[in-house]
Amino acid sequence: MRLSLRLAAALSCSLLAFAAVPPAQAESLPERVIVNLTETPATSLAFNWRAEAGGGEGFIEYAPLTPGPAYPQTAVRIAAKRTAAAFTTRDQEQVSADYYSVQLTGLTPDTQYVYRVGREGAWSAWRQVRTAAAEARPFTFLYVGDVQNDIRSMGGLAVRRALRQTPDAAFMLFAGDLINRADNDGEWGQWFDMDPHRLAETPSLMTPGNHEYMKPEGAEAQQLAPQWRLQFNLPDNGPSEWLSETVYRVDYQGVRVISLDADMMDEDPQSARDQLAWLEGQLTDNPARWTVILMHYPLYSTARGRDGAELRAVLQPVLDRHHVDLVLAGHDHTYGRGRPHDQGPVYMVSNIGPKQYPLGDIDWPVRKGSGIQVFQQIEATPDRLTVRAFTMDGLLYDAFQLDKTGQGAARLTDLKPATPELILRREDR
Ligand SMILES: [Fe+2]
């Protein structure tokens, strides 16, 4: 009796469970959905995603955000560019997917929009995103260093903390080495899985690090991981086609952000010349009061045994001459911030991932740290940049501000907290 009751209960549970399962999706949903900034973020936004191979055309639907659920009725549909990709990674993964990219143009500045991507029967969730204002106006953005290792678990935890602690971030900068093995598609999957909704709602810009480059095989030159251009939709206003989406410029509410491809600059003399000539132009003809350089390799290193002397020799005179304000880097898996020259930029090295290096014997930073995961909030107003670095437990670790009312070098005010420096990674392990 008892047994049959149990059997009946089990059967009814399984029937209920069966009844509750929704009908199978005809097609897989879009994945790796991301929004990137364009060179004109007040009136355009760039989107990218991928879906199962062979699904045909893909679309974006978008509308201004409404007070209630009316937005789907006014949504406009635009076809995306589709790139069918099939390749084998160096780790012998077979990648076969259709990648989609689309740019929305003619948007209204400082306006909230909703969008979804996909096709009939396979739409993403609706996501919301905001265009920039057309003029210099206060806003806050995030900057983080290398995520790189244990992305799914420990890296993602820190990135989510940065996003949660900065709910109004206008955009997010990734300073390279987003993943560890350039074309490893499992790692890229982990990267997008860190926070799929926020990566689809907070526009981002990323610069490649050495770990996005596949080292040369035989006589070949090094190659950027194929996923970079397939799955991001970054500005294409750099010096040449072969530096597209790695070297570019964005002007956002009075701040010019410039991405340099540090690894190519280091590896290839022609690339270095191209980037330098282009950079000179971007700094000469610059309508923004504030200029921020994003590049993976630091000019001033923080990790033991490292020194960016070659990059420094080439770049620093240009950055000083044009009064660049901030140079944001990664690569060294430590933290450091300082201004080696009064009229030059403030240099920062930061690290949000779990991989940690010991600090070198360095005297250029006024605040440094090791064994910590850090993220930076940068608050920009027309006259002031305020930079705050937080450890991933949410505590303020470093802060300073730069003031400027015209062109020229900014005035630096140190605001670092009185807490002790955290030097938690002392030995080579
Ligand atoms: Fe690196």
Tab-separated table of C-alpha atoms and ligand atoms in Angstrom:
chain	number	residue	atom	x	y	z
A	1	MET	CA	0.000	0.000	0.000
A	2	ARG	CA	2.673	2.395	1.108
A	3	LEU	CA	4.781	1.434	-1.888
A	4	SER	CA	1.955	2.024	-4.385
A	5	LEU	CA	1.195	5.407	-2.840
A	6	ARG	CA	4.813	6.324	-3.285
A	7	LEU	CA	4.697	5.097	-6.836
A	8	ALA	CA	1.541	7.100	-7.527
A	9	ALA	CA	3.111	10.207	-5.968
A	10	ALA	CA	6.249	9.747	-8.032
A	11	LEU	CA	4.235	9.252	-11.185
A	12	SER	CA	2.099	12.334	-10.603
A	13	CYS	CA	5.236	14.378	-9.880
A	14	SER	CA	6.877	13.241	-13.063
A	15	LEU	CA	3.708	13.930	-15.056
A	16	LEU	CA	3.496	17.407	-13.540
A	17	ALA	CA	7.133	17.990	-14.297
A	18	PHE	CA	6.562	16.804	-17.828
A	19	ALA	CA	3.539	19.074	-18.257
A	20	ALA	CA	5.492	22.065	-16.918
A	21	VAL	CA	8.326	21.762	-19.458
A	22	PRO	CA	7.820	24.400	-22.160
A	23	PRO	CA	7.777	23.246	-25.759
A	24	ALA	CA	11.254	22.837	-27.155
A	25	GLN	CA	12.707	25.985	-28.727
A	26	ALA	CA	12.672	25.599	-32.478
A	27	GLU	CA	16.080	27.294	-32.675
A	28	SER	CA	18.743	28.132	-30.147
A	29	LEU	CA	18.547	31.622	-28.725
A	30	PRO	CA	21.143	34.271	-29.552
A	31	GLU	CA	24.159	34.147	-27.267
A	32	ARG	CA	27.159	36.361	-26.491
A	33	VAL	CA	25.009	39.467	-26.927
A	34	ILE	CA	27.056	42.606	-26.390
A	35	VAL	CA	26.679	46.340	-26.874
A	36	ASN	CA	29.792	48.366	-27.771
A	37	LEU	CA	30.288	52.097	-28.030
A	38	THR	CA	30.657	53.654	-31.466
A	39	GLU	CA	32.678	56.723	-32.448
A	40	THR	CA	29.445	58.749	-32.116
A	41	PRO	CA	27.860	57.337	-28.934
A	42	ALA	CA	25.234	60.101	-28.686
A	43	THR	CA	23.502	58.953	-31.860
A	44	SER	CA	24.636	55.390	-32.508
A	45	LEU	CA	25.312	52.112	-30.714
A	46	ALA	CA	26.884	48.867	-31.925
A	47	PHE	CA	25.639	45.351	-31.201
A	48	ASN	CA	26.973	41.865	-31.718
A	49	TRP	CA	25.779	38.316	-31.007
A	50	ARG	CA	26.014	34.815	-32.356
A	51	ALA	CA	23.620	31.930	-33.017
A	52	GLU	CA	23.669	28.381	-34.219
A	53	ALA	CA	25.130	28.040	-37.708
A	54	GLY	CA	22.751	27.991	-40.642
A	55	GLY	CA	19.923	29.959	-39.055
A	56	GLY	CA	19.827	32.586	-41.786
A	57	GLU	CA	19.130	36.267	-41.394
A	58	GLY	CA	19.228	37.934	-37.993
A	59	PHE	CA	17.710	41.190	-36.831
A	60	ILE	CA	17.702	43.793	-34.129
A	61	GLU	CA	14.462	45.374	-32.985
A	62	TYR	CA	14.654	48.592	-31.003
A	63	ALA	CA	12.445	51.322	-29.613
A	64	PRO	CA	12.618	54.126	-27.066
A	65	LEU	CA	11.915	52.766	-23.589
A	66	THR	CA	8.304	53.384	-22.509
A	67	PRO	CA	6.749	53.617	-19.023
A	68	GLY	CA	5.089	50.222	-19.561
A	69	PRO	CA	5.074	47.336	-22.023
A	70	ALA	CA	4.195	49.407	-25.103
A	71	TYR	CA	7.680	49.448	-26.633
A	72	PRO	CA	7.325	46.283	-28.775
A	73	GLN	CA	4.550	47.994	-30.738
A	74	THR	CA	6.804	50.829	-31.850
A	75	ALA	CA	9.942	48.744	-32.350
A	76	VAL	CA	11.812	49.135	-35.620
A	77	ARG	CA	13.459	46.061	-37.150
A	78	ILE	CA	16.839	46.216	-38.901
A	79	ALA	CA	18.727	43.342	-40.534
A	80	ALA	CA	22.169	42.556	-39.165
A	81	LYS	CA	25.302	41.646	-41.067
A	82	ARG	CA	25.859	37.894	-40.781
A	83	THR	CA	29.256	36.192	-40.858
A	84	ALA	CA	29.244	32.414	-40.999
A	85	ALA	CA	32.341	31.186	-39.188
A	86	ALA	CA	33.762	27.685	-38.905
A	87	PHE	CA	37.219	27.095	-37.539
A	88	THR	CA	39.243	24.805	-35.315
A	89	THR	CA	40.936	26.448	-32.363
A	90	ARG	CA	44.472	25.656	-31.252
A	91	ASP	CA	42.898	23.647	-28.443
A	92	GLN	CA	41.094	21.576	-31.098
A	93	GLU	CA	37.620	22.952	-30.434
A	94	GLN	CA	35.350	23.031	-33.469
A	95	VAL	CA	33.653	26.423	-33.656
A	96	SER	CA	30.728	26.722	-36.034
A	97	ALA	CA	28.371	29.652	-35.577
A	98	ASP	CA	26.780	32.588	-37.337
A	99	TYR	CA	27.997	35.906	-35.923
A	100	TYR	CA	25.831	39.007	-36.303
A	101	SER	CA	26.724	42.663	-36.054
A	102	VAL	CA	24.643	45.766	-36.490
A	103	GLN	CA	24.951	49.442	-35.745
A	104	LEU	CA	21.946	51.572	-34.858
A	105	THR	CA	22.348	55.118	-36.142
A	106	GLY	CA	20.220	58.259	-35.997
A	107	LEU	CA	19.416	57.680	-32.318
A	108	THR	CA	18.400	60.506	-30.001
A	109	PRO	CA	21.108	61.630	-27.550
A	110	ASP	CA	20.709	60.905	-23.839
A	111	THR	CA	17.804	58.546	-24.419
A	112	GLN	CA	16.912	55.139	-23.043
A	113	TYR	CA	16.248	52.461	-25.650
A	114	VAL	CA	15.221	48.834	-25.512
A	115	TYR	CA	16.363	46.234	-28.004
A	116	ARG	CA	16.294	42.536	-28.700
A	117	VAL	CA	18.221	40.489	-31.246
A	118	GLY	CA	17.544	37.273	-33.140
A	119	ARG	CA	14.688	36.270	-35.400
A	120	GLU	CA	11.106	35.003	-35.235
A	121	GLY	CA	10.952	32.148	-32.764
A	122	ALA	CA	14.415	32.882	-31.387
A	123	TRP	CA	14.574	36.345	-29.858
A	124	SER	CA	16.837	37.401	-27.016
A	125	ALA	CA	15.307	39.052	-23.983
A	126	TRP	CA	14.617	42.770	-24.320
A	127	ARG	CA	17.541	44.737	-22.974
A	128	GLN	CA	17.872	48.446	-22.206
A	129	VAL	CA	20.706	50.760	-23.098
A	130	ARG	CA	21.259	54.511	-23.097
A	131	THR	CA	22.833	56.835	-25.648
A	132	ALA	CA	25.353	59.453	-24.551
A	133	ALA	CA	24.440	63.118	-24.224
A	134	ALA	CA	25.570	65.266	-27.141
A	135	GLU	CA	27.622	67.634	-24.962
A	136	ALA	CA	30.156	67.382	-22.113
A	137	ARG	CA	28.156	66.345	-19.073
A	138	PRO	CA	28.988	64.428	-15.846
A	139	PHE	CA	29.063	60.646	-16.046
A	140	THR	CA	30.892	57.673	-14.547
A	141	PHE	CA	32.620	54.812	-16.306
A	142	LEU	CA	34.405	51.665	-15.171
A	143	TYR	CA	37.931	50.508	-15.970
A	144	VAL	CA	39.198	47.031	-15.173
A	145	GLY	CA	42.412	45.147	-15.849
A	146	ASP	CA	42.940	41.529	-16.846
A	147	VAL	CA	40.126	39.067	-16.087
A	148	GLN	CA	42.066	36.295	-17.851
A	149	ASN	CA	41.938	33.289	-15.501
A	150	ASP	CA	39.208	31.233	-13.852
A	151	ILE	CA	36.840	33.544	-15.687
A	152	ARG	CA	33.687	31.573	-15.001
A	153	SER	CA	34.142	31.665	-11.281
A	154	MET	CA	36.673	33.989	-9.647
A	155	GLY	CA	37.088	36.510	-12.485
A	156	GLY	CA	33.345	36.851	-13.002
A	157	LEU	CA	32.763	37.368	-9.300
A	158	ALA	CA	34.951	40.482	-9.314
A	159	VAL	CA	33.511	41.865	-12.548
A	160	ARG	CA	29.980	41.461	-11.190
A	161	ARG	CA	31.038	43.307	-8.053
A	162	ALA	CA	32.379	46.186	-10.151
A	163	LEU	CA	29.128	46.383	-12.117
A	164	ARG	CA	26.914	46.063	-9.048
A	165	GLN	CA	28.829	48.784	-7.234
A	166	THR	CA	28.546	51.064	-10.275
A	167	PRO	CA	24.926	50.653	-11.363
A	168	ASP	CA	24.998	53.872	-13.363
A	169	ALA	CA	28.196	53.106	-15.319
A	170	ALA	CA	27.883	54.759	-18.720
A	171	PHE	CA	30.350	52.236	-20.137
A	172	MET	CA	33.070	49.812	-19.155
A	173	LEU	CA	36.707	49.591	-20.301
A	174	PHE	CA	38.585	46.271	-20.379
A	175	ALA	CA	42.369	46.750	-20.534
A	176	GLY	CA	43.181	43.490	-22.351
A	177	ASP	CA	43.767	39.829	-21.491
A	178	LEU	CA	40.053	39.285	-21.153
A	179	ILE	CA	40.788	35.572	-21.467
A	180	ASN	CA	43.926	33.424	-21.273
A	181	ARG	CA	44.271	31.339	-24.444
A	182	ALA	CA	43.568	33.658	-27.360
A	183	ASP	CA	41.153	31.610	-29.470
A	184	ASN	CA	39.927	29.195	-26.810
A	185	ASP	CA	36.211	29.368	-27.383
A	186	GLY	CA	35.292	27.840	-24.043
A	187	GLU	CA	37.085	30.725	-22.344
A	188	TRP	CA	35.251	33.273	-24.489
A	189	GLY	CA	32.010	31.553	-23.506
A	190	GLN	CA	32.968	31.977	-19.866
A	191	TRP	CA	33.742	35.638	-20.443
A	192	PHE	CA	30.296	36.351	-21.850
A	193	ASP	CA	28.685	34.257	-19.116
A	194	MET	CA	30.166	36.489	-16.386
A	195	ASP	CA	27.086	38.713	-16.511
A	196	PRO	CA	25.119	38.312	-19.763
A	197	HIS	CA	22.458	40.925	-19.034
A	198	ARG	CA	24.902	43.600	-17.920
A	199	LEU	CA	27.261	42.964	-20.841
A	200	ALA	CA	24.252	43.433	-23.110
A	201	GLU	CA	23.145	46.623	-21.317
A	202	THR	CA	26.385	48.418	-20.335
A	203	PRO	CA	28.300	49.454	-23.455
A	204	SER	CA	31.892	48.336	-23.376
A	205	LEU	CA	35.227	48.994	-25.040
A	206	MET	CA	38.082	46.542	-24.906
A	207	THR	CA	41.689	46.676	-26.029
A	208	PRO	CA	43.539	43.471	-26.866
A	209	GLY	CA	46.305	42.069	-24.666
A	210	ASN	CA	49.027	39.581	-25.488
A	211	HIS	CA	46.645	36.781	-24.506
A	212	GLU	CA	44.241	37.743	-27.285
A	213	TYR	CA	47.052	37.107	-29.768
A	214	MET	CA	47.941	33.632	-31.008
A	215	LYS	CA	51.687	33.293	-31.011
A	216	PRO	CA	53.342	32.719	-34.388
A	217	GLU	CA	53.452	29.213	-35.773
A	218	GLY	CA	56.366	28.686	-38.147
A	219	ALA	CA	56.945	31.677	-40.394
A	220	GLU	CA	53.523	33.225	-39.704
A	221	ALA	CA	53.119	36.498	-37.844
A	222	GLN	CA	51.114	36.450	-34.647
A	223	GLN	CA	47.359	36.515	-35.193
A	224	LEU	CA	44.569	38.193	-33.285
A	225	ALA	CA	42.094	35.559	-32.085
A	226	PRO	CA	39.357	35.265	-34.740
A	227	GLN	CA	36.706	35.766	-32.067
A	228	TRP	CA	37.794	39.373	-31.450
A	229	ARG	CA	36.306	40.873	-34.611
A	230	LEU	CA	33.593	38.221	-34.909
A	231	GLN	CA	32.083	38.819	-31.509
A	232	PHE	CA	32.771	42.486	-30.808
A	233	ASN	CA	31.614	45.478	-32.809
A	234	LEU	CA	34.216	48.078	-31.919
A	235	PRO	CA	34.901	51.351	-33.758
A	236	ASP	CA	36.678	51.112	-37.061
A	237	ASN	CA	38.364	54.530	-37.100
A	238	GLY	CA	41.968	53.476	-36.489
A	239	PRO	CA	45.014	53.853	-38.719
A	240	SER	CA	44.550	50.792	-40.926
A	241	GLU	CA	42.313	47.846	-41.698
A	242	TRP	CA	44.628	45.406	-39.992
A	243	LEU	CA	44.323	47.425	-36.745
A	244	SER	CA	40.542	47.734	-37.052
A	245	GLU	CA	38.673	47.208	-33.785
A	246	THR	CA	41.931	47.219	-31.820
A	247	VAL	CA	43.067	50.825	-32.386
A	248	TYR	CA	40.226	53.326	-32.269
A	249	ARG	CA	38.817	56.475	-30.718
A	250	VAL	CA	35.541	57.305	-28.961
A	251	ASP	CA	34.417	60.734	-27.732
A	252	TYR	CA	31.946	60.444	-24.861
A	253	GLN	CA	30.548	63.581	-23.177
A	254	GLY	CA	33.798	65.514	-23.122
A	255	VAL	CA	36.183	62.554	-22.745
A	256	ARG	CA	38.226	61.124	-25.617
A	257	VAL	CA	39.042	57.436	-25.089
A	258	ILE	CA	41.783	56.022	-27.308
A	259	SER	CA	42.588	52.321	-27.564
A	260	LEU	CA	46.106	51.399	-28.671
A	261	ASP	CA	47.063	47.872	-29.659
A	262	ALA	CA	50.030	47.573	-27.308
A	263	ASP	CA	50.968	44.070	-28.347
A	264	MET	CA	51.175	44.954	-32.039
A	265	MET	CA	53.072	48.104	-31.143
A	266	ASP	CA	55.569	45.956	-29.286
A	267	GLU	CA	55.831	43.175	-31.887
A	268	ASP	CA	55.724	44.993	-35.191
A	269	PRO	CA	57.717	48.161	-36.021
A	270	GLN	CA	55.403	49.116	-38.885
A	271	SER	CA	52.373	48.836	-36.609
A	272	ALA	CA	54.138	50.986	-34.034
A	273	ARG	CA	54.798	53.677	-36.654
A	274	ASP	CA	51.207	53.538	-37.916
A	275	GLN	CA	49.774	53.777	-34.437
A	276	LEU	CA	52.070	56.635	-33.428
A	277	ALA	CA	51.269	58.707	-36.504
A	278	TRP	CA	47.556	58.107	-36.014
A	279	LEU	CA	47.784	58.873	-32.282
A	280	GLU	CA	49.528	62.170	-32.982
A	281	GLY	CA	46.562	63.148	-35.162
A	282	GLN	CA	43.999	62.104	-32.547
A	283	LEU	CA	45.759	64.175	-29.881
A	284	THR	CA	46.305	67.211	-32.099
A	285	ASP	CA	42.778	67.422	-33.431
A	286	ASN	CA	40.989	66.720	-30.180
A	287	PRO	CA	37.767	68.499	-29.216
A	288	ALA	CA	37.582	66.832	-25.776
A	289	ARG	CA	39.098	68.402	-22.667
A	290	TRP	CA	39.929	64.983	-21.194
A	291	THR	CA	41.969	62.303	-22.910
A	292	VAL	CA	42.264	58.731	-21.671
A	293	ILE	CA	44.507	56.090	-23.269
A	294	LEU	CA	43.557	52.432	-22.865
A	295	MET	CA	46.333	49.946	-23.635
A	296	HIS	CA	47.312	46.569	-22.289
A	297	TYR	CA	51.033	47.026	-21.622
A	298	PRO	CA	51.982	49.626	-19.024
A	299	LEU	CA	54.587	52.254	-19.840
A	300	TYR	CA	55.512	52.124	-16.172
A	301	SER	CA	55.480	48.567	-14.881
A	302	THR	CA	54.494	47.357	-11.449
A	303	ALA	CA	55.287	43.622	-11.584
A	304	ARG	CA	58.636	42.258	-10.532
A	305	GLY	CA	61.131	41.967	-13.366
A	306	ARG	CA	59.135	44.029	-15.828
A	307	ASP	CA	59.808	47.399	-17.397
A	308	GLY	CA	58.021	49.119	-20.267
A	309	ALA	CA	61.141	51.053	-21.274
A	310	GLU	CA	60.726	50.635	-25.046
A	311	LEU	CA	57.089	51.689	-25.098
A	312	ARG	CA	57.903	54.526	-22.728
A	313	ALA	CA	60.654	55.853	-24.979
A	314	VAL	CA	58.310	55.941	-27.945
A	315	LEU	CA	55.059	57.042	-26.354
A	316	GLN	CA	55.794	59.196	-23.364
A	317	PRO	CA	57.061	62.280	-25.254
A	318	VAL	CA	53.858	62.268	-27.324
A	319	LEU	CA	51.588	61.825	-24.305
A	320	ASP	CA	53.415	64.576	-22.372
A	321	ARG	CA	53.382	67.014	-25.258
A	322	HIS	CA	49.621	66.652	-25.708
A	323	HIS	CA	48.808	66.612	-21.978
A	324	VAL	CA	47.088	63.244	-22.003
A	325	ASP	CA	45.394	62.874	-18.637
A	326	LEU	CA	45.204	59.161	-17.911
A	327	VAL	CA	46.907	56.027	-19.230
A	328	LEU	CA	45.049	52.880	-18.162
A	329	ALA	CA	46.822	49.537	-18.462
A	330	GLY	CA	46.753	45.947	-17.272
A	331	HIS	CA	49.160	43.042	-17.855
A	332	ASP	CA	51.143	43.240	-14.606
A	333	HIS	CA	48.609	41.545	-12.241
A	334	THR	CA	49.335	44.099	-9.543
A	335	TYR	CA	48.088	47.610	-8.763
A	336	GLY	CA	49.955	50.890	-9.190
A	337	ARG	CA	49.122	54.557	-9.718
A	338	GLY	CA	51.434	57.510	-10.101
A	339	ARG	CA	52.425	60.555	-12.117
A	340	PRO	CA	56.137	60.363	-12.864
A	341	HIS	CA	56.175	63.783	-14.599
A	342	ASP	CA	54.234	66.829	-13.357
A	343	GLN	CA	52.948	67.799	-16.779
A	344	GLY	CA	52.352	64.257	-17.972
A	345	PRO	CA	49.593	61.688	-17.564
A	346	VAL	CA	48.674	59.760	-14.459
A	347	TYR	CA	49.558	56.124	-15.150
A	348	MET	CA	47.536	53.270	-13.718
A	349	VAL	CA	48.058	49.513	-13.753
A	350	SER	CA	45.155	47.460	-12.522
A	351	ASN	CA	44.056	43.863	-12.202
A	352	ILE	CA	40.590	42.454	-11.613
A	353	GLY	CA	41.356	38.759	-12.150
A	354	PRO	CA	42.557	36.193	-9.629
A	355	LYS	CA	46.081	35.822	-11.094
A	356	GLN	CA	48.549	37.774	-8.958
A	357	TYR	CA	52.198	38.760	-9.376
A	358	PRO	CA	54.615	40.197	-6.812
A	359	LEU	CA	55.426	43.890	-7.060
A	360	GLY	CA	58.722	44.999	-8.483
A	361	ASP	CA	61.140	47.257	-6.676
A	362	ILE	CA	59.462	50.428	-7.948
A	363	ASP	CA	59.179	53.981	-6.736
A	364	TRP	CA	56.962	55.620	-9.358
A	365	PRO	CA	53.551	54.759	-7.822
A	366	VAL	CA	52.175	56.787	-4.932
A	367	ARG	CA	49.799	53.912	-4.262
A	368	LYS	CA	50.429	50.301	-5.102
A	369	GLY	CA	49.252	46.853	-4.110
A	370	SER	CA	49.525	43.158	-4.779
A	371	GLY	CA	47.403	40.119	-4.068
A	372	ILE	CA	44.264	42.205	-4.613
A	373	GLN	CA	41.539	42.375	-7.244
A	374	VAL	CA	40.674	45.975	-8.060
A	375	PHE	CA	38.227	47.941	-10.192
A	376	GLN	CA	38.110	51.658	-10.952
A	377	GLN	CA	35.232	54.100	-11.131
A	378	ILE	CA	36.119	57.214	-13.126
A	379	GLU	CA	33.765	60.125	-12.694
A	380	ALA	CA	34.073	62.735	-15.428
A	381	THR	CA	32.719	66.267	-15.345
A	382	PRO	CA	33.664	69.061	-17.735
A	383	ASP	CA	36.280	70.343	-15.241
A	384	ARG	CA	37.254	67.307	-13.175
A	385	LEU	CA	38.124	63.629	-13.390
A	386	THR	CA	37.799	61.732	-10.120
A	387	VAL	CA	39.254	58.233	-10.066
A	388	ARG	CA	38.446	55.761	-7.300
A	389	ALA	CA	39.906	52.265	-7.094
A	390	PHE	CA	38.099	49.675	-5.000
A	391	THR	CA	39.190	46.241	-3.898
A	392	MET	CA	36.663	43.571	-4.734
A	393	ASP	CA	35.316	43.556	-1.190
A	394	GLY	CA	33.987	47.005	-2.079
A	395	LEU	CA	36.424	49.098	-0.009
A	396	LEU	CA	38.085	52.241	-1.348
A	397	TYR	CA	41.756	51.511	-1.991
A	398	ASP	CA	42.946	54.549	-3.899
A	399	ALA	CA	41.593	57.868	-5.181
A	400	PHE	CA	42.710	61.105	-6.832
A	401	GLN	CA	41.287	63.883	-8.895
A	402	LEU	CA	42.450	65.885	-11.872
A	403	ASP	CA	41.228	69.442	-12.430
A	404	LYS	CA	41.387	71.442	-15.628
A	405	THR	CA	39.420	74.431	-16.830
A	406	GLY	CA	41.121	74.886	-20.181
A	407	GLN	CA	43.591	72.898	-22.225
A	408	GLY	CA	46.964	71.837	-20.871
A	409	ALA	CA	48.095	69.678	-17.975
A	410	ALA	CA	45.616	68.920	-15.214
A	411	ARG	CA	46.178	69.709	-11.518
A	412	LEU	CA	46.424	66.531	-9.469
A	413	THR	CA	44.966	66.190	-5.966
A	414	ASP	CA	45.718	63.015	-4.091
A	415	LEU	CA	42.733	61.528	-2.253
A	416	LYS	CA	44.105	58.129	-1.325
A	417	PRO	CA	42.701	56.740	1.911
A	418	ALA	CA	44.847	56.481	5.036
A	419	THR	CA	44.518	52.694	5.059
A	420	PRO	CA	47.713	50.615	4.776
A	421	GLU	CA	48.899	49.427	1.397
A	422	LEU	CA	47.989	45.828	0.752
A	423	ILE	CA	51.097	43.929	-0.343
A	424	LEU	CA	49.666	40.450	-0.065
A	425	ARG	CA	51.557	38.660	-2.819
A	426	ARG	CA	55.175	38.554	-1.757
A	427	GLU	CA	56.717	35.398	-3.113
A	428	ASP	CA	57.025	33.965	-6.567
A	429	ARG	CA	54.740	30.982	-6.705
B	1	FE	FE	49.144	40.449	-20.515
